[in-house]
Amino acid sequence: MKKLLSIAGWIVILSGLFILLGFVESRHKQLKCCQFNVFLDCEKSEPLLDVGDIKSWIIGNMDSLKGKPMEIIDTEGIKNMMLANPYIQSANVYTSIQGDLNVKIKQRSPILRIIDRHNHSFYIDYDGILFPTREGFSSRVRVASGFIADEEVDAWRLPVDADTLPSSSIYNKLLMMARYLHSHPLMRFQIDQIYVNKDREFELIPKLGKHVILF
């Protein structure tokens, strides 16, 4: 008898859950977007993106959002649009039962700014992604300059994953050095600049003193 009552109780609970889920889904389909939020996570880097610009970009490509039924808003399309931006590492787009459309973005965090021998300037992050600098925005990271050139990298067609480049690429070598400097407690704050000389050697220029560390 107790077993039958237990089974009956679970049936009632599960039925109630299905009814509740059906009600929530029905209500969600009737909802209209009443609020559009963009959240930008720069970690510890300076912003290379502006929340207002992102909102205008989304609205310009998706038409109006406020007042639009939630069920016809293309959240996956918005996410893919965000990921096409070279400054965005990851994006999460979701709606709430209150009628909010939320876009959470994680910005790429550069660990090195590279100025090649043709005076093209771009960043590289810890994951090895080369991505462009942006006019009006800058990140305070160490700089690599000098005899830097690689035909595999087109400075006008970034981002580029350094893992797709030959292991001998100067950018892979700079990435390894930048990762070391970024993770080393002392060197991270001591070394300001990396100069690549004509022999492809790295000259590390410290903040204090007139000496140079040669690799």
CSV table of C-alpha atoms in Angstrom, one decimal:
chain,number,residue,atom,x,y,z
A,1,MET,CA,0.0,0.0,0.0
A,2,LYS,CA,2.8,2.4,0.9
A,3,LYS,CA,4.6,1.6,-2.3
A,4,LEU,CA,1.4,2.4,-4.3
A,5,LEU,CA,1.0,5.7,-2.4
A,6,SER,CA,4.6,6.6,-3.1
A,7,ILE,CA,4.2,5.9,-6.8
A,8,ALA,CA,1.0,7.9,-6.9
A,9,GLY,CA,2.8,10.8,-5.2
A,10,TRP,CA,5.6,10.8,-7.7
A,11,ILE,CA,3.1,10.7,-10.6
A,12,VAL,CA,1.3,13.8,-9.1
A,13,ILE,CA,4.6,15.6,-8.6
A,14,LEU,CA,5.8,14.9,-12.2
A,15,SER,CA,2.4,15.8,-13.7
A,16,GLY,CA,2.5,19.1,-11.8
A,17,LEU,CA,6.0,19.8,-13.1
A,18,PHE,CA,5.0,19.1,-16.7
A,19,ILE,CA,2.0,21.4,-16.3
A,20,LEU,CA,4.2,24.1,-14.8
A,21,LEU,CA,6.8,23.8,-17.6
A,22,GLY,CA,4.0,24.0,-20.2
A,23,PHE,CA,2.6,27.1,-18.5
A,24,VAL,CA,6.1,28.7,-18.4
A,25,GLU,CA,6.8,27.9,-22.0
A,26,SER,CA,3.3,29.2,-23.1
A,27,ARG,CA,3.9,32.4,-21.1
A,28,HIS,CA,7.4,32.8,-22.5
A,29,LYS,CA,6.0,32.6,-26.1
A,30,GLN,CA,3.6,35.4,-25.3
A,31,LEU,CA,6.4,37.6,-23.8
A,32,LYS,CA,7.7,40.6,-25.6
A,33,CYS,CA,11.2,42.0,-25.1
A,34,CYS,CA,11.0,44.9,-22.6
A,35,GLN,CA,14.6,45.3,-21.7
A,36,PHE,CA,17.9,44.8,-23.7
A,37,ASN,CA,21.1,44.5,-21.6
A,38,VAL,CA,24.7,44.1,-22.7
A,39,PHE,CA,27.3,43.0,-20.1
A,40,LEU,CA,31.0,43.4,-20.9
A,41,ASP,CA,33.7,41.5,-19.1
A,42,CYS,CA,37.2,42.9,-19.7
A,43,GLU,CA,38.8,40.9,-16.9
A,44,LYS,CA,41.7,43.1,-15.8
A,45,SER,CA,42.3,44.7,-19.3
A,46,GLU,CA,41.3,48.1,-20.5
A,47,PRO,CA,38.1,48.1,-22.6
A,48,LEU,CA,38.6,47.8,-26.3
A,49,LEU,CA,34.8,47.8,-26.8
A,50,ASP,CA,32.0,50.1,-25.9
A,51,VAL,CA,28.7,48.8,-24.6
A,52,GLY,CA,26.7,51.6,-26.4
A,53,ASP,CA,28.5,50.7,-29.7
A,54,ILE,CA,27.6,47.0,-29.2
A,55,LYS,CA,24.0,47.8,-28.6
A,56,SER,CA,23.8,50.0,-31.7
A,57,TRP,CA,25.5,47.3,-33.7
A,58,ILE,CA,23.1,44.6,-32.6
A,59,ILE,CA,20.0,46.8,-33.1
A,60,GLY,CA,21.3,47.9,-36.5
A,61,ASN,CA,21.6,44.3,-37.7
A,62,MET,CA,18.6,42.8,-35.9
A,63,ASP,CA,16.1,45.7,-36.4
A,64,SER,CA,14.3,46.8,-33.3
A,65,LEU,CA,14.3,44.5,-30.3
A,66,LYS,CA,12.1,46.1,-27.6
A,67,GLY,CA,8.5,45.1,-28.1
A,68,LYS,CA,9.4,42.2,-30.3
A,69,PRO,CA,8.1,38.7,-29.3
A,70,MET,CA,10.8,36.7,-27.5
A,71,GLU,CA,10.1,33.6,-29.5
A,72,ILE,CA,11.2,35.3,-32.8
A,73,ILE,CA,14.3,36.9,-31.5
A,74,ASP,CA,17.3,35.1,-33.0
A,75,THR,CA,19.5,34.7,-30.0
A,76,GLU,CA,21.9,32.3,-31.9
A,77,GLY,CA,22.2,34.8,-34.7
A,78,ILE,CA,23.2,37.5,-32.1
A,79,LYS,CA,25.7,35.2,-30.5
A,80,ASN,CA,27.3,34.4,-33.9
A,81,MET,CA,27.4,38.1,-34.8
A,82,MET,CA,29.2,38.8,-31.5
A,83,LEU,CA,31.8,36.0,-32.1
A,84,ALA,CA,32.6,37.5,-35.5
A,85,ASN,CA,34.0,40.5,-33.8
A,86,PRO,CA,37.8,40.1,-33.4
A,87,TYR,CA,37.8,41.7,-29.9
A,88,ILE,CA,35.2,39.2,-28.5
A,89,GLN,CA,36.5,36.0,-27.0
A,90,SER,CA,33.1,34.5,-26.0
A,91,ALA,CA,29.4,35.5,-25.9
A,92,ASN,CA,26.3,34.2,-24.2
A,93,VAL,CA,22.9,35.4,-25.3
A,94,TYR,CA,19.8,34.4,-23.4
A,95,THR,CA,16.3,35.7,-22.4
A,96,SER,CA,14.6,35.8,-19.0
A,97,ILE,CA,11.0,35.2,-17.9
A,98,GLN,CA,10.8,38.9,-17.1
A,99,GLY,CA,11.2,39.8,-20.7
A,100,ASP,CA,14.9,40.7,-20.6
A,101,LEU,CA,17.3,40.0,-23.5
A,102,ASN,CA,20.8,39.6,-22.1
A,103,VAL,CA,24.0,39.6,-24.0
A,104,LYS,CA,27.1,38.7,-21.9
A,105,ILE,CA,30.4,39.3,-23.7
A,106,LYS,CA,34.0,38.4,-22.7
A,107,GLN,CA,36.6,40.6,-24.3
A,108,ARG,CA,39.9,39.3,-25.5
A,109,SER,CA,42.7,40.3,-23.1
A,110,PRO,CA,46.0,41.2,-24.9
A,111,ILE,CA,49.3,40.3,-23.3
A,112,LEU,CA,51.5,41.9,-26.0
A,113,ARG,CA,51.2,44.7,-28.6
A,114,ILE,CA,53.2,43.9,-31.7
A,115,ILE,CA,54.5,46.6,-34.1
A,116,ASP,CA,56.0,44.9,-37.2
A,117,ARG,CA,58.7,46.2,-39.5
A,118,HIS,CA,56.0,47.7,-41.8
A,119,ASN,CA,54.5,49.6,-38.8
A,120,HIS,CA,51.4,47.5,-38.6
A,121,SER,CA,50.2,47.2,-35.1
A,122,PHE,CA,48.1,44.5,-33.5
A,123,TYR,CA,47.7,42.5,-30.2
A,124,ILE,CA,48.2,38.9,-29.2
A,125,ASP,CA,46.3,37.3,-26.3
A,126,TYR,CA,47.3,34.4,-24.0
A,127,ASP,CA,45.6,31.9,-26.3
A,128,GLY,CA,47.7,33.0,-29.2
A,129,ILE,CA,45.1,35.0,-31.1
A,130,LEU,CA,46.4,37.9,-33.1
A,131,PHE,CA,43.8,40.6,-33.4
A,132,PRO,CA,43.9,44.3,-34.5
A,133,THR,CA,44.3,47.4,-32.4
A,134,ARG,CA,41.4,49.8,-32.4
A,135,GLU,CA,41.5,53.6,-33.0
A,136,GLY,CA,40.6,55.5,-29.9
A,137,PHE,CA,41.1,52.5,-27.6
A,138,SER,CA,44.4,51.1,-26.2
A,139,SER,CA,45.5,48.5,-23.7
A,140,ARG,CA,48.5,49.1,-21.5
A,141,VAL,CA,50.6,46.0,-22.3
A,142,ARG,CA,54.3,45.5,-23.2
A,143,VAL,CA,55.3,46.2,-26.7
A,144,ALA,CA,57.3,44.1,-29.2
A,145,SER,CA,58.9,45.9,-32.1
A,146,GLY,CA,61.9,45.7,-34.4
A,147,PHE,CA,62.6,43.3,-37.3
A,148,ILE,CA,59.3,41.5,-37.1
A,149,ALA,CA,57.8,40.2,-40.3
A,150,ASP,CA,56.0,37.1,-41.4
A,151,GLU,CA,54.4,36.5,-44.8
A,152,GLU,CA,51.9,34.1,-43.1
A,153,VAL,CA,50.2,37.0,-41.3
A,154,ASP,CA,48.2,39.5,-43.2
A,155,ALA,CA,47.8,42.5,-40.8
A,156,TRP,CA,44.6,43.5,-42.5
A,157,ARG,CA,42.9,40.1,-42.1
A,158,LEU,CA,43.0,39.5,-38.4
A,159,PRO,CA,42.2,37.7,-36.2
A,160,VAL,CA,44.7,34.9,-36.8
A,161,ASP,CA,45.4,31.9,-34.5
A,162,ALA,CA,49.1,31.6,-33.9
A,163,ASP,CA,48.7,27.8,-33.7
A,164,THR,CA,48.0,27.8,-37.4
A,165,LEU,CA,51.3,29.3,-38.2
A,166,PRO,CA,54.6,27.4,-38.5
A,167,SER,CA,56.4,26.8,-35.2
A,168,SER,CA,59.3,28.8,-36.6
A,169,SER,CA,57.1,31.9,-37.0
A,170,ILE,CA,58.3,34.9,-35.1
A,171,TYR,CA,54.8,35.3,-33.7
A,172,ASN,CA,54.9,31.9,-32.0
A,173,LYS,CA,58.3,32.8,-30.5
A,174,LEU,CA,56.9,36.2,-29.3
A,175,LEU,CA,53.9,34.4,-27.9
A,176,MET,CA,56.0,32.0,-25.8
A,177,MET,CA,58.1,34.9,-24.5
A,178,ALA,CA,55.0,37.0,-23.7
A,179,ARG,CA,53.4,34.1,-21.9
A,180,TYR,CA,56.5,33.7,-19.8
A,181,LEU,CA,56.8,37.3,-18.9
A,182,HIS,CA,53.0,37.5,-18.2
A,183,SER,CA,53.1,34.6,-15.7
A,184,HIS,CA,56.4,35.4,-14.0
A,185,PRO,CA,55.8,37.6,-10.9
A,186,LEU,CA,59.0,39.6,-11.2
A,187,MET,CA,59.5,39.8,-15.0
A,188,ARG,CA,55.8,40.7,-15.6
A,189,PHE,CA,56.4,44.1,-14.0
A,190,GLN,CA,60.1,44.6,-14.8
A,191,ILE,CA,60.1,44.1,-18.6
A,192,ASP,CA,58.4,46.9,-20.6
A,193,GLN,CA,59.5,46.2,-24.2
A,194,ILE,CA,60.8,43.4,-26.4
A,195,TYR,CA,63.0,44.4,-29.3
A,196,VAL,CA,63.6,41.9,-32.1
A,197,ASN,CA,67.0,42.6,-33.7
A,198,LYS,CA,68.1,41.7,-37.2
A,199,ASP,CA,69.4,38.3,-36.0
A,200,ARG,CA,65.9,37.5,-34.7
A,201,GLU,CA,67.2,37.7,-31.1
A,202,PHE,CA,65.0,39.1,-28.4
A,203,GLU,CA,66.3,42.1,-26.5
A,204,LEU,CA,64.3,42.6,-23.3
A,205,ILE,CA,64.3,46.2,-22.1
A,206,PRO,CA,63.6,46.6,-18.4
A,207,LYS,CA,61.8,49.5,-16.7
A,208,LEU,CA,64.7,50.1,-14.3
A,209,GLY,CA,68.4,50.3,-15.2
A,210,LYS,CA,70.2,50.6,-18.5
A,211,HIS,CA,71.0,46.9,-19.1
A,212,VAL,CA,69.4,44.7,-21.7
A,213,ILE,CA,68.6,41.0,-21.4
A,214,LEU,CA,69.5,39.2,-24.7
A,215,PHE,CA,67.8,36.0,-25.7
